[in-house]
Short mmCIF file of N, CA and C in Angstrom, two decimals:
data_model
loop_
_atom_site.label_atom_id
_atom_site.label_comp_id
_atom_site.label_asym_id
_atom_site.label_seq_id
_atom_site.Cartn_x
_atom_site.Cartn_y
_atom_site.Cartn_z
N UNK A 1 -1.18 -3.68 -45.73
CA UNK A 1 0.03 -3.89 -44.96
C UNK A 1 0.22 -2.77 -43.94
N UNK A 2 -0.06 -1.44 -44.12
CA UNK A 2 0.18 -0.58 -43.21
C UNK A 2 -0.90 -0.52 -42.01
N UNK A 3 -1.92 -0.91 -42.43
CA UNK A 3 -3.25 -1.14 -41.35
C UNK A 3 -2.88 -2.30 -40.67
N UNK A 4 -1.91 -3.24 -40.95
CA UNK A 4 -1.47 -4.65 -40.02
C UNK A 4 -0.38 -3.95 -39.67
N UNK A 5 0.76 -2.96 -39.56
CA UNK A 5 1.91 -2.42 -38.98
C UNK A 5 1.22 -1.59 -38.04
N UNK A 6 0.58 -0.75 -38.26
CA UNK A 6 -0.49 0.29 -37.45
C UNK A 6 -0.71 -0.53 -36.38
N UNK A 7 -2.05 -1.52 -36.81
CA UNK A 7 -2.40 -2.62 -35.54
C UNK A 7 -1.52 -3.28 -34.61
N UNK A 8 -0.76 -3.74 -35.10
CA UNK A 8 0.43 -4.04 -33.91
C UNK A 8 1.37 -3.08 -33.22
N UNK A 9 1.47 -1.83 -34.26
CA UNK A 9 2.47 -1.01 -33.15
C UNK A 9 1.39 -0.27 -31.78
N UNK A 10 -0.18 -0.34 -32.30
CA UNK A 10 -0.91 0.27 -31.56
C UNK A 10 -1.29 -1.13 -30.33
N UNK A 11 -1.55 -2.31 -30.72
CA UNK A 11 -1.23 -3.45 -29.77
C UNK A 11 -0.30 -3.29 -28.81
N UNK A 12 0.76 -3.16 -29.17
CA UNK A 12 2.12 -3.75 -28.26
C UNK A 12 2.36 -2.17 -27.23
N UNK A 13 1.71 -0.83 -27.55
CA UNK A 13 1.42 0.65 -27.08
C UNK A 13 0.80 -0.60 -25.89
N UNK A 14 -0.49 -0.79 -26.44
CA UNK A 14 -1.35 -0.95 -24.91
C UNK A 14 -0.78 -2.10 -23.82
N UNK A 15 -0.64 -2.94 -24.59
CA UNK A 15 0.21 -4.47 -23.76
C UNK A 15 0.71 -3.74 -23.25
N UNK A 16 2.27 -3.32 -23.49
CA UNK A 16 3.33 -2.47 -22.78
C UNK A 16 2.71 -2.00 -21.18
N UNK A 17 1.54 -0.98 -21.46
CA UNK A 17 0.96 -0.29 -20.45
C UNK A 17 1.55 0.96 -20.56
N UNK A 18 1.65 1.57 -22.00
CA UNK A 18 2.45 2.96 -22.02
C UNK A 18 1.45 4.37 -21.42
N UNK A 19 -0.02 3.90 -21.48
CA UNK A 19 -0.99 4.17 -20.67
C UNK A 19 -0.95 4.38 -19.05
N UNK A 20 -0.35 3.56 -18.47
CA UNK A 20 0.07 3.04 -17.04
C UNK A 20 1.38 3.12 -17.02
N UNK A 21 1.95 4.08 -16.54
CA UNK A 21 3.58 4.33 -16.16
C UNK A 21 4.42 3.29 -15.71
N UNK A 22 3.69 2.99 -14.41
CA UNK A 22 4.09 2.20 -13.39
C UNK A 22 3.03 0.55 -13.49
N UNK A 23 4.08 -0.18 -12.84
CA UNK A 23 3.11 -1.53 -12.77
C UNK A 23 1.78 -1.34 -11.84
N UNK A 24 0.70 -2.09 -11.88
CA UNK A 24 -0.53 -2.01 -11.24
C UNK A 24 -1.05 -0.98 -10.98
N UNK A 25 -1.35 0.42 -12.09
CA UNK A 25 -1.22 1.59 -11.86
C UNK A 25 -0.83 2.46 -10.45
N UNK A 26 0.28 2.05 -10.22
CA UNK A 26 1.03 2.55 -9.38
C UNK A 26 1.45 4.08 -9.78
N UNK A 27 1.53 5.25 -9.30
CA UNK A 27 2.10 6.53 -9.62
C UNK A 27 3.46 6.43 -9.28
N UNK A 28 3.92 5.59 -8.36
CA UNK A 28 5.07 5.34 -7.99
C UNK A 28 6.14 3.72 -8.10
N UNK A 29 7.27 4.10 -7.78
CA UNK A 29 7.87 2.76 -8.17
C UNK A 29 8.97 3.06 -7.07
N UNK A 30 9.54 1.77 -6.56
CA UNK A 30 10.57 1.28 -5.98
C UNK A 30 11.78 2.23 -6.33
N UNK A 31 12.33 2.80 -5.02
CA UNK A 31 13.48 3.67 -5.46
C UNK A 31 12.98 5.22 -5.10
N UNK A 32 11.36 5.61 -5.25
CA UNK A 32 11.26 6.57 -5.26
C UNK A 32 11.23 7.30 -3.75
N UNK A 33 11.39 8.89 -4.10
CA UNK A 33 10.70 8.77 -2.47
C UNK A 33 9.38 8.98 -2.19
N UNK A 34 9.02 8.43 -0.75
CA UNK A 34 7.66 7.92 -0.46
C UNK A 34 6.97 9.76 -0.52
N UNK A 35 6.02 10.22 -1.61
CA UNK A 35 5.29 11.70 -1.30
C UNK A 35 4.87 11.53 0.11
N UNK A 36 4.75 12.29 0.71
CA UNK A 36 4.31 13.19 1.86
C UNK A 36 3.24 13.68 2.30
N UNK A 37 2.83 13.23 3.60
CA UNK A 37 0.90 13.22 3.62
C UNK A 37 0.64 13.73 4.90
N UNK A 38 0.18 13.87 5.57
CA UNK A 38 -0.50 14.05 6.97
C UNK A 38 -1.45 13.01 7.10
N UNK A 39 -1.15 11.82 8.28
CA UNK A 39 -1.58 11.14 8.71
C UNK A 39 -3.05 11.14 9.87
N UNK A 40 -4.34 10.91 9.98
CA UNK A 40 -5.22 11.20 10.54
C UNK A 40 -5.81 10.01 11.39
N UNK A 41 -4.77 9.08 12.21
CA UNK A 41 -5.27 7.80 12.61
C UNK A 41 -6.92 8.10 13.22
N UNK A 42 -7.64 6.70 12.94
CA UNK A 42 -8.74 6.66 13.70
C UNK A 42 -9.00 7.12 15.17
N UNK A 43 -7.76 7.24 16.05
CA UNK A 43 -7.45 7.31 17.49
C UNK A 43 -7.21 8.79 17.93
N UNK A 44 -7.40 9.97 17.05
CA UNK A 44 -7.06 10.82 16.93
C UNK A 44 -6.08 11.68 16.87
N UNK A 45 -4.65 10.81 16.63
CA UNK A 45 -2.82 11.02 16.28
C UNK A 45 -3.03 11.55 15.25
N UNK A 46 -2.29 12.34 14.83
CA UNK A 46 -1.83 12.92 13.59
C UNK A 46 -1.03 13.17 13.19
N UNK A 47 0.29 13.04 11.98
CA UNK A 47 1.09 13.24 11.98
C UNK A 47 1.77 13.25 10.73
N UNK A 48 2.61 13.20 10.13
CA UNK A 48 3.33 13.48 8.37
C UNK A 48 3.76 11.71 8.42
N UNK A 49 4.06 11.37 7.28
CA UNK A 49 4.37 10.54 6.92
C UNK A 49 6.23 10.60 7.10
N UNK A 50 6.68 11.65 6.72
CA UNK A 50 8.05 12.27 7.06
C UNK A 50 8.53 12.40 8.53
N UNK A 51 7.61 12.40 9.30
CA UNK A 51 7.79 12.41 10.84
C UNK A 51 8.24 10.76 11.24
N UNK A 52 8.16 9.96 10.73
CA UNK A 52 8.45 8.31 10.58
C UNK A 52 9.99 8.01 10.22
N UNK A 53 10.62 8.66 9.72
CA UNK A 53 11.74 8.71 9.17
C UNK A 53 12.45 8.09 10.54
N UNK A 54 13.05 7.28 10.13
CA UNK A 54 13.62 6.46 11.17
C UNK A 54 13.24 4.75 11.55
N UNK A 55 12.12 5.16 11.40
CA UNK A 55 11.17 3.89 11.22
C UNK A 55 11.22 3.11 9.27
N UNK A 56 10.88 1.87 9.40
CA UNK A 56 10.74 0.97 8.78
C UNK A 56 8.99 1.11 8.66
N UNK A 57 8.26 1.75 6.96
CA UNK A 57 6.54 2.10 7.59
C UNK A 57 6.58 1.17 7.00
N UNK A 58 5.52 0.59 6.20
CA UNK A 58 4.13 -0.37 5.83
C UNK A 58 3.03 0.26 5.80
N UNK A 59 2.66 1.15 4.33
CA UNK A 59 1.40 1.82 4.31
C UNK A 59 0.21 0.47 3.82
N UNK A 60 -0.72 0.24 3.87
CA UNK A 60 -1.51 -0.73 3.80
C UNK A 60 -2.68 0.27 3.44
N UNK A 61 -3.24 0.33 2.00
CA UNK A 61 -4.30 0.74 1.80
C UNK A 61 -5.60 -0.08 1.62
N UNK A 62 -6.55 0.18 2.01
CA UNK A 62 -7.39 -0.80 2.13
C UNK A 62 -8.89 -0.37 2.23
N UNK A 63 -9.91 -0.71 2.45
CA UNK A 63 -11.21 -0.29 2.61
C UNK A 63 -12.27 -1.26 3.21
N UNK A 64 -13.35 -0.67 3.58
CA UNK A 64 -14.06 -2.05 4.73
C UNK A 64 -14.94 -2.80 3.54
N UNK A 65 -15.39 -2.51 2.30
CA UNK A 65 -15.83 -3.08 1.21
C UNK A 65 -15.24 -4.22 0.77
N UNK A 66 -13.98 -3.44 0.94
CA UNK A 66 -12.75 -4.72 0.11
C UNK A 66 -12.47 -5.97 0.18
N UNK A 67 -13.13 -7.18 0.19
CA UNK A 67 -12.96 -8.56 0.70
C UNK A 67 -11.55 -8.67 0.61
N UNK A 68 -11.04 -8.55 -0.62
CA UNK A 68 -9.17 -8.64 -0.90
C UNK A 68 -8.45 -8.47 0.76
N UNK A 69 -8.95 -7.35 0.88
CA UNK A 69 -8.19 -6.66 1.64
C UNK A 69 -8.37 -7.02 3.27
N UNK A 70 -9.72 -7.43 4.01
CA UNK A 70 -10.24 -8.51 4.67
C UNK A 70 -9.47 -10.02 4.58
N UNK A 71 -9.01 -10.20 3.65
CA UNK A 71 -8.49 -11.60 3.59
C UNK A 71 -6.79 -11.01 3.86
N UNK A 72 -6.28 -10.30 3.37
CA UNK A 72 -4.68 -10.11 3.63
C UNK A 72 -4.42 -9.45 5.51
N UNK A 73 -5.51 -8.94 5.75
CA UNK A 73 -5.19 -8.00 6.81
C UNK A 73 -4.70 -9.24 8.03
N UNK A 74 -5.58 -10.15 8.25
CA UNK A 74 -4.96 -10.78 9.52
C UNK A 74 -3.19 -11.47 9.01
N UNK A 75 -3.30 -11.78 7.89
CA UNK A 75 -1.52 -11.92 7.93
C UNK A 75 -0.67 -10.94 8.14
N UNK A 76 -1.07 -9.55 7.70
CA UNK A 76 -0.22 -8.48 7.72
C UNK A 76 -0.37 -8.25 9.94
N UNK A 77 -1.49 -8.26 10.11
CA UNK A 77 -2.00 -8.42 11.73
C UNK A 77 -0.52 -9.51 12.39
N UNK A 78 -0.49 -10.30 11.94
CA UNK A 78 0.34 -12.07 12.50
C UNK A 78 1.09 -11.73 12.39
N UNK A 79 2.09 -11.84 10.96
CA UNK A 79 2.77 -12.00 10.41
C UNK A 79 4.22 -11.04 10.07
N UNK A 80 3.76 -10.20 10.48
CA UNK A 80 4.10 -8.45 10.10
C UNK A 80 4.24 -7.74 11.40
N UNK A 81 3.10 -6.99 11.66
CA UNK A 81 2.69 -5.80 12.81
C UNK A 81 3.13 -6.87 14.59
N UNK A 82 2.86 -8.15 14.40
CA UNK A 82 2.90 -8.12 15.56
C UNK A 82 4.43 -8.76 15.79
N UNK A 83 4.99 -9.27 14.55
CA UNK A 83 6.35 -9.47 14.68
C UNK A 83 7.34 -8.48 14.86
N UNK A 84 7.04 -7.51 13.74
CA UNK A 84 8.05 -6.39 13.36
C UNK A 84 7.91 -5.16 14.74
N UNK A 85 6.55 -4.83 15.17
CA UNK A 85 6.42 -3.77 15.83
C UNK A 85 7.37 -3.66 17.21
N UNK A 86 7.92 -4.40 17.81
CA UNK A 86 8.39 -4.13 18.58
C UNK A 86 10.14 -3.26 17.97
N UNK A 87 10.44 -3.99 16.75
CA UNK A 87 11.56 -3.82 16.02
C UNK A 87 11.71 -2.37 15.08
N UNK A 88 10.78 -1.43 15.53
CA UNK A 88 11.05 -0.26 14.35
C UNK A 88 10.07 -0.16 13.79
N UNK A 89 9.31 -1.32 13.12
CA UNK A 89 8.13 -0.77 12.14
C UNK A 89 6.80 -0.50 12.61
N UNK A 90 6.38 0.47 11.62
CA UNK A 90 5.24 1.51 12.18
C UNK A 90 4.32 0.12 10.56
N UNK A 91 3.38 0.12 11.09
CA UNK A 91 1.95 0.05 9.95
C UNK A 91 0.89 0.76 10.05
N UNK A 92 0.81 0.97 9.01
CA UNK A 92 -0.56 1.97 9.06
C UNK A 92 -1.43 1.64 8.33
N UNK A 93 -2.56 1.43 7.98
CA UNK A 93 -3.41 1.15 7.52
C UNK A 93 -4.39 2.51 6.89
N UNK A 94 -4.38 2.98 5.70
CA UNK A 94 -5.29 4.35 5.50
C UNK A 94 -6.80 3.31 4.64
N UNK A 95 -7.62 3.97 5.17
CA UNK A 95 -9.16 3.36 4.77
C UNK A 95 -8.94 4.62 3.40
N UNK A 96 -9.69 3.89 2.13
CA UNK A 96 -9.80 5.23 1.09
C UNK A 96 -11.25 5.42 1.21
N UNK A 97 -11.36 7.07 1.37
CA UNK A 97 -12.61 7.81 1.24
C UNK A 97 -13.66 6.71 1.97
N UNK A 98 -13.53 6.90 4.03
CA UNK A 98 -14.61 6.29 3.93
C UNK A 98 -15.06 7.22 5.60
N UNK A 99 -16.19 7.67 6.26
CA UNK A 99 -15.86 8.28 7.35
C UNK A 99 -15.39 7.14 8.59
N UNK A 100 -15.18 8.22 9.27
CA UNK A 100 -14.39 7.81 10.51
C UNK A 100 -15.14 6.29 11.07
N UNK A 101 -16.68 6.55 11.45
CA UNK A 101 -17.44 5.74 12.10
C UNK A 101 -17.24 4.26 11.46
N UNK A 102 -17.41 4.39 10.07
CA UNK A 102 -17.57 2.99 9.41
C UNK A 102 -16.01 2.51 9.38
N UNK A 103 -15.29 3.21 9.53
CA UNK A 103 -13.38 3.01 9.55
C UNK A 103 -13.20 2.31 11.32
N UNK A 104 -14.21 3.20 12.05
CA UNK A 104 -13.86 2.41 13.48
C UNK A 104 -14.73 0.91 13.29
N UNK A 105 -15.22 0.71 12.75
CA UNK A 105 -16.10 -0.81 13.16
C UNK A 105 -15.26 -1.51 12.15
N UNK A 106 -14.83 -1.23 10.97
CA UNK A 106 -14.17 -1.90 10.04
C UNK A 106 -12.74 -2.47 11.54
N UNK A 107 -12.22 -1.54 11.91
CA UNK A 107 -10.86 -2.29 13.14
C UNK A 107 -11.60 -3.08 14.03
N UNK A 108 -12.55 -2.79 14.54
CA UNK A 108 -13.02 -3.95 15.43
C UNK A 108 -13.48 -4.91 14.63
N UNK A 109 -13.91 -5.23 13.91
CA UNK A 109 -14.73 -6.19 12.99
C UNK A 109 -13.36 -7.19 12.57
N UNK A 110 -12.52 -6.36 12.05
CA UNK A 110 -11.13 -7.31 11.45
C UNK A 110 -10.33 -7.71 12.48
N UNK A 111 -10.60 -7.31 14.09
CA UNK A 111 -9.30 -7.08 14.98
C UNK A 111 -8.05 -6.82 14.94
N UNK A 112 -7.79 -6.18 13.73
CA UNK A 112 -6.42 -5.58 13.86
C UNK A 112 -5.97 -4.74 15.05
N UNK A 113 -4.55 -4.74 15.16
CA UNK A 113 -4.45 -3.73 16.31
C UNK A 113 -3.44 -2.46 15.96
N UNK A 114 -2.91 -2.66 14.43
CA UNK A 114 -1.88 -1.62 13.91
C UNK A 114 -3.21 -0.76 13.57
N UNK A 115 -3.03 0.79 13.26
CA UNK A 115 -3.47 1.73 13.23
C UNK A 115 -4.27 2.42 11.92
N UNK A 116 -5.02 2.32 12.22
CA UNK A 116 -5.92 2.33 10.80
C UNK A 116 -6.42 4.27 11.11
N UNK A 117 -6.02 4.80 9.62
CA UNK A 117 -6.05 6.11 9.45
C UNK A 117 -7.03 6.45 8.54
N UNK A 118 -7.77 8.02 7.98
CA UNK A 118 -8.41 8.22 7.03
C UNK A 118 -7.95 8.75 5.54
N UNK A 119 -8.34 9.14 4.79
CA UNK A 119 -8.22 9.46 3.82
C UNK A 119 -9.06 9.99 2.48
N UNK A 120 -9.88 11.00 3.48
CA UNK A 120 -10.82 11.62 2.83
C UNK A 120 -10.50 11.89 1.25
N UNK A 121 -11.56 11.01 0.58
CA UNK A 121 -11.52 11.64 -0.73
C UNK A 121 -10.63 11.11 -1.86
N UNK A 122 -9.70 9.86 -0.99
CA UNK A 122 -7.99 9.35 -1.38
C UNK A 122 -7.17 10.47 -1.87
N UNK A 123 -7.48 11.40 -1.10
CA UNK A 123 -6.13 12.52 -1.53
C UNK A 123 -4.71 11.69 -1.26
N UNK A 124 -4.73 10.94 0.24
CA UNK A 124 -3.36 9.89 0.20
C UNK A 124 -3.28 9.26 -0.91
N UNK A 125 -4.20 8.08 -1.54
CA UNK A 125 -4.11 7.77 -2.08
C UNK A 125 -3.96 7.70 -3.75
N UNK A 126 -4.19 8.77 -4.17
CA UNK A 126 -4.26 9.24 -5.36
C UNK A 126 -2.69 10.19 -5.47
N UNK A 127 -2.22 9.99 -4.52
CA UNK A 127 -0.67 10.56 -4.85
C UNK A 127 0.44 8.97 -5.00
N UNK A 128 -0.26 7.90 -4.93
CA UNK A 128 0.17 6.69 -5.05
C UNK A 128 -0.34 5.97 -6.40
N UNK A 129 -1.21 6.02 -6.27
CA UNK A 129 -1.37 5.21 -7.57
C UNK A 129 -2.58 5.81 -8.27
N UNK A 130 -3.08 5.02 -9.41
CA UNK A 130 -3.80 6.37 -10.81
C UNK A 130 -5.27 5.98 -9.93
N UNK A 131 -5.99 7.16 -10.51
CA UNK A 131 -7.97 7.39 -10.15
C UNK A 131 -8.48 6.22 -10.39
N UNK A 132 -8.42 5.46 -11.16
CA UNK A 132 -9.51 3.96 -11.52
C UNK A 132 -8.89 2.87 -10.75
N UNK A 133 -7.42 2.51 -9.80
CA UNK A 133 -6.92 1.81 -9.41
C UNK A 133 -7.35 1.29 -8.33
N UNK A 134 -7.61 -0.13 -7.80
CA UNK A 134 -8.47 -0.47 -6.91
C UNK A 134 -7.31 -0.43 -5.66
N UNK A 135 -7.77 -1.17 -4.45
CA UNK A 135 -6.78 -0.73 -2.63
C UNK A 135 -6.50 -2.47 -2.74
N UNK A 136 -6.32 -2.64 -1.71
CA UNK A 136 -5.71 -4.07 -1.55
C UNK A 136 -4.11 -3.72 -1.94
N UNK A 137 -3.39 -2.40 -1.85
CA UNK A 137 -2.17 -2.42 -2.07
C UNK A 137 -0.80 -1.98 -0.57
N UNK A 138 -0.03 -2.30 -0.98
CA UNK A 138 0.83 -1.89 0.40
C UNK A 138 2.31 -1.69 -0.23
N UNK A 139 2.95 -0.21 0.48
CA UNK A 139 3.86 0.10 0.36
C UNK A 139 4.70 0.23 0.85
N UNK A 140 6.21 0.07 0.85
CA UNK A 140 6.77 -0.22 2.06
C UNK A 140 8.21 0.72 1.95
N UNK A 141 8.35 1.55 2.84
CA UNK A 141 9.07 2.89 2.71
C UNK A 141 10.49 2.57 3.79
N UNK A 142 11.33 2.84 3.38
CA UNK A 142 12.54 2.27 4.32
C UNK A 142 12.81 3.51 4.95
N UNK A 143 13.86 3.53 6.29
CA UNK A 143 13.88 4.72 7.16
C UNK A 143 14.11 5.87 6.64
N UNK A 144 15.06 5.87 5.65
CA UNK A 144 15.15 7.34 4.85
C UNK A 144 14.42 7.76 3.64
N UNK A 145 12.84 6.93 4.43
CA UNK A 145 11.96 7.56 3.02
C UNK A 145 11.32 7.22 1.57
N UNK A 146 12.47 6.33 1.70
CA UNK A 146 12.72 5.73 0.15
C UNK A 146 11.51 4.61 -0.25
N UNK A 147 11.10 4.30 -1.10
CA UNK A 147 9.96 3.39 -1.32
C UNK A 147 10.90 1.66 -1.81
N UNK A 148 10.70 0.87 -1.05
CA UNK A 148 11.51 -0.63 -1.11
C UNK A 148 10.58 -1.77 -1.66
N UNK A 149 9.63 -1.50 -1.39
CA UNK A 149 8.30 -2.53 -2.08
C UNK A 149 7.09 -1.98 -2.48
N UNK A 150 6.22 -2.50 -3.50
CA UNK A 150 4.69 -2.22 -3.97
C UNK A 150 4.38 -3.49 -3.94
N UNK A 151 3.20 -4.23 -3.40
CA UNK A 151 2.21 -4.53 -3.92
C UNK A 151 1.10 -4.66 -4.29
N UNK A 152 0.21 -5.63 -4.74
CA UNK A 152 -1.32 -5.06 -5.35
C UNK A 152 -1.93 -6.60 -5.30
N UNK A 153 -3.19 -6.63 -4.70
CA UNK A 153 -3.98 -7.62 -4.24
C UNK A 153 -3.17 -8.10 -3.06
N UNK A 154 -3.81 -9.49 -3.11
CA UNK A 154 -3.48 -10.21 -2.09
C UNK A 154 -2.86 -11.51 -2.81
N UNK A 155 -1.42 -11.72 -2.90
CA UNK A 155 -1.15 -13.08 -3.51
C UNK A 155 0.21 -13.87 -2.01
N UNK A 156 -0.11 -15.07 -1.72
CA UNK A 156 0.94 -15.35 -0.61
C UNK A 156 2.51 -15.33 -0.85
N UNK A 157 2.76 -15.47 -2.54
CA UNK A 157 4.38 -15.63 -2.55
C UNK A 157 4.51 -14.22 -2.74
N UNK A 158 3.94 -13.36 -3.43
CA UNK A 158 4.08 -11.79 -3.26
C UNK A 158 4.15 -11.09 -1.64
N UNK A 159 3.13 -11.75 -1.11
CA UNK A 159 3.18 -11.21 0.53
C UNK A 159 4.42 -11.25 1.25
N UNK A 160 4.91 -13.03 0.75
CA UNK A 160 5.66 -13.20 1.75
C UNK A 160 7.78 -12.95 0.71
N UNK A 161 7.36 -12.56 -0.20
CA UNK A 161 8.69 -11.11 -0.68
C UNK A 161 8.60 -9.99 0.37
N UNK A 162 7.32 -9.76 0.32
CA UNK A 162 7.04 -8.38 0.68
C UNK A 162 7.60 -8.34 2.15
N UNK A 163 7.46 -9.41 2.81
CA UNK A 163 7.64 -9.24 4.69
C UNK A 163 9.53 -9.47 4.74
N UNK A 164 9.70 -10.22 3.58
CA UNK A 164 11.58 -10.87 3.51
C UNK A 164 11.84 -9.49 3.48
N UNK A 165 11.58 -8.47 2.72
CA UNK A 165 12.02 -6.92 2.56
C UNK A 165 12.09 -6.36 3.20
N UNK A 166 10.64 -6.45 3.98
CA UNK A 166 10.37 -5.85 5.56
C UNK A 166 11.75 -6.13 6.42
N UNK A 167 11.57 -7.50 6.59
CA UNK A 167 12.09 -8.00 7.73
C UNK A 167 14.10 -7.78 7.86
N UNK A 168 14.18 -7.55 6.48
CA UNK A 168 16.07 -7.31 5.97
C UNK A 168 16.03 -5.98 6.09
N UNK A 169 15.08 -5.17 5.96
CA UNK A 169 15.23 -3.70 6.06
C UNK A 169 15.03 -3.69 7.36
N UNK A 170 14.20 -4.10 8.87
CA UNK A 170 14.33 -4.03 10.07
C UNK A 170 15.89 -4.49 10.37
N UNK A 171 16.13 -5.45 9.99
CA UNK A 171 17.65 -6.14 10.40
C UNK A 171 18.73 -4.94 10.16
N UNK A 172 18.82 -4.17 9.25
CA UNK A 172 19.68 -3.18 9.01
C UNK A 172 19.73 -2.22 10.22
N UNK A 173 20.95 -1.87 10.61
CA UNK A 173 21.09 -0.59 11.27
C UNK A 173 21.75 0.43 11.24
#
């Protein structure tokens, strides 16, 4: 009897995800504020993530490997960047751990035209979510910083939460 109480309290430990803080090993959650990075666009801009403040961001992590992430980018391209940008929001796109060269053909290859940055090593990224956690994720930081959305992969009714958030947090003034 105690080896079947054991087994399930040690079951319902892992289900839970008491392992994993946050959903989709996320380091962070909704509410928090967005940590603080220095930005290294492909174009040679540079700048803090805190320097945005004011703006409505959309961090978009992603990689040129990533099919996931190949398949979400032209909606976030459509749907997003070319709607919202005139309205406040910045997107950024950080490539994890990949150099510059293969990060510039990855933007021409996808034609995006929002701003794809580096992230040597995922030092950005590893202040977001845990070491084994895959990209295909996007975060969405409201003007004062604050973190308003996570998600992880590519799913369309998740995406399109994700842009309603966007798009009510642009509407605010």
């Amino acid at each position: 009897m105690r080896t079947i109480i054991t087994f399930i309290i040690l079951l319902t430990i892992t289900l839970l995800g008491f392992a994993q803080p946050y959903e989709h090993q996320y380091l962070v959650k909704v509410g928090d504020t967005a940590p603080d990075f220095v930005i290294n666009e492909i174009s040679g801009n540079s700048y803090k993530l805190s320097d945005l403040r004011g703006s409505v961001v959309m961090l978009q992590f992603t990689a040129s490997w990533c099919s996931v992430c190949i398949k979400e980018m032209p909606y976030i391209e459509n749907e997003i960047w070319q709607v919202g940008k005139d309205k406040g929001l910045k997107v950024i796109g950080i490539d994890l751990d990949e150099p510059i060269d293969k990060v510039k053909e990855f933007a021409k290859r996808t034609k995006v035209t929002y701003p794809l940055a580096l992230d040597p090593e995922g030092a950005i990224f590893y202040q977001y979510a845990q070491k084994p956690a895959g990209v295909t994720r996007n975060v969405i930081v409201d003007r004062k910083g604050k973190i308003i959305a996570l998600t992880r992969l590519f799913n369309k009714d998740e995406f399109d939460s994700m842009k309603k958030v966007i798009f009510e947090e642009l509407d605010k003034k």
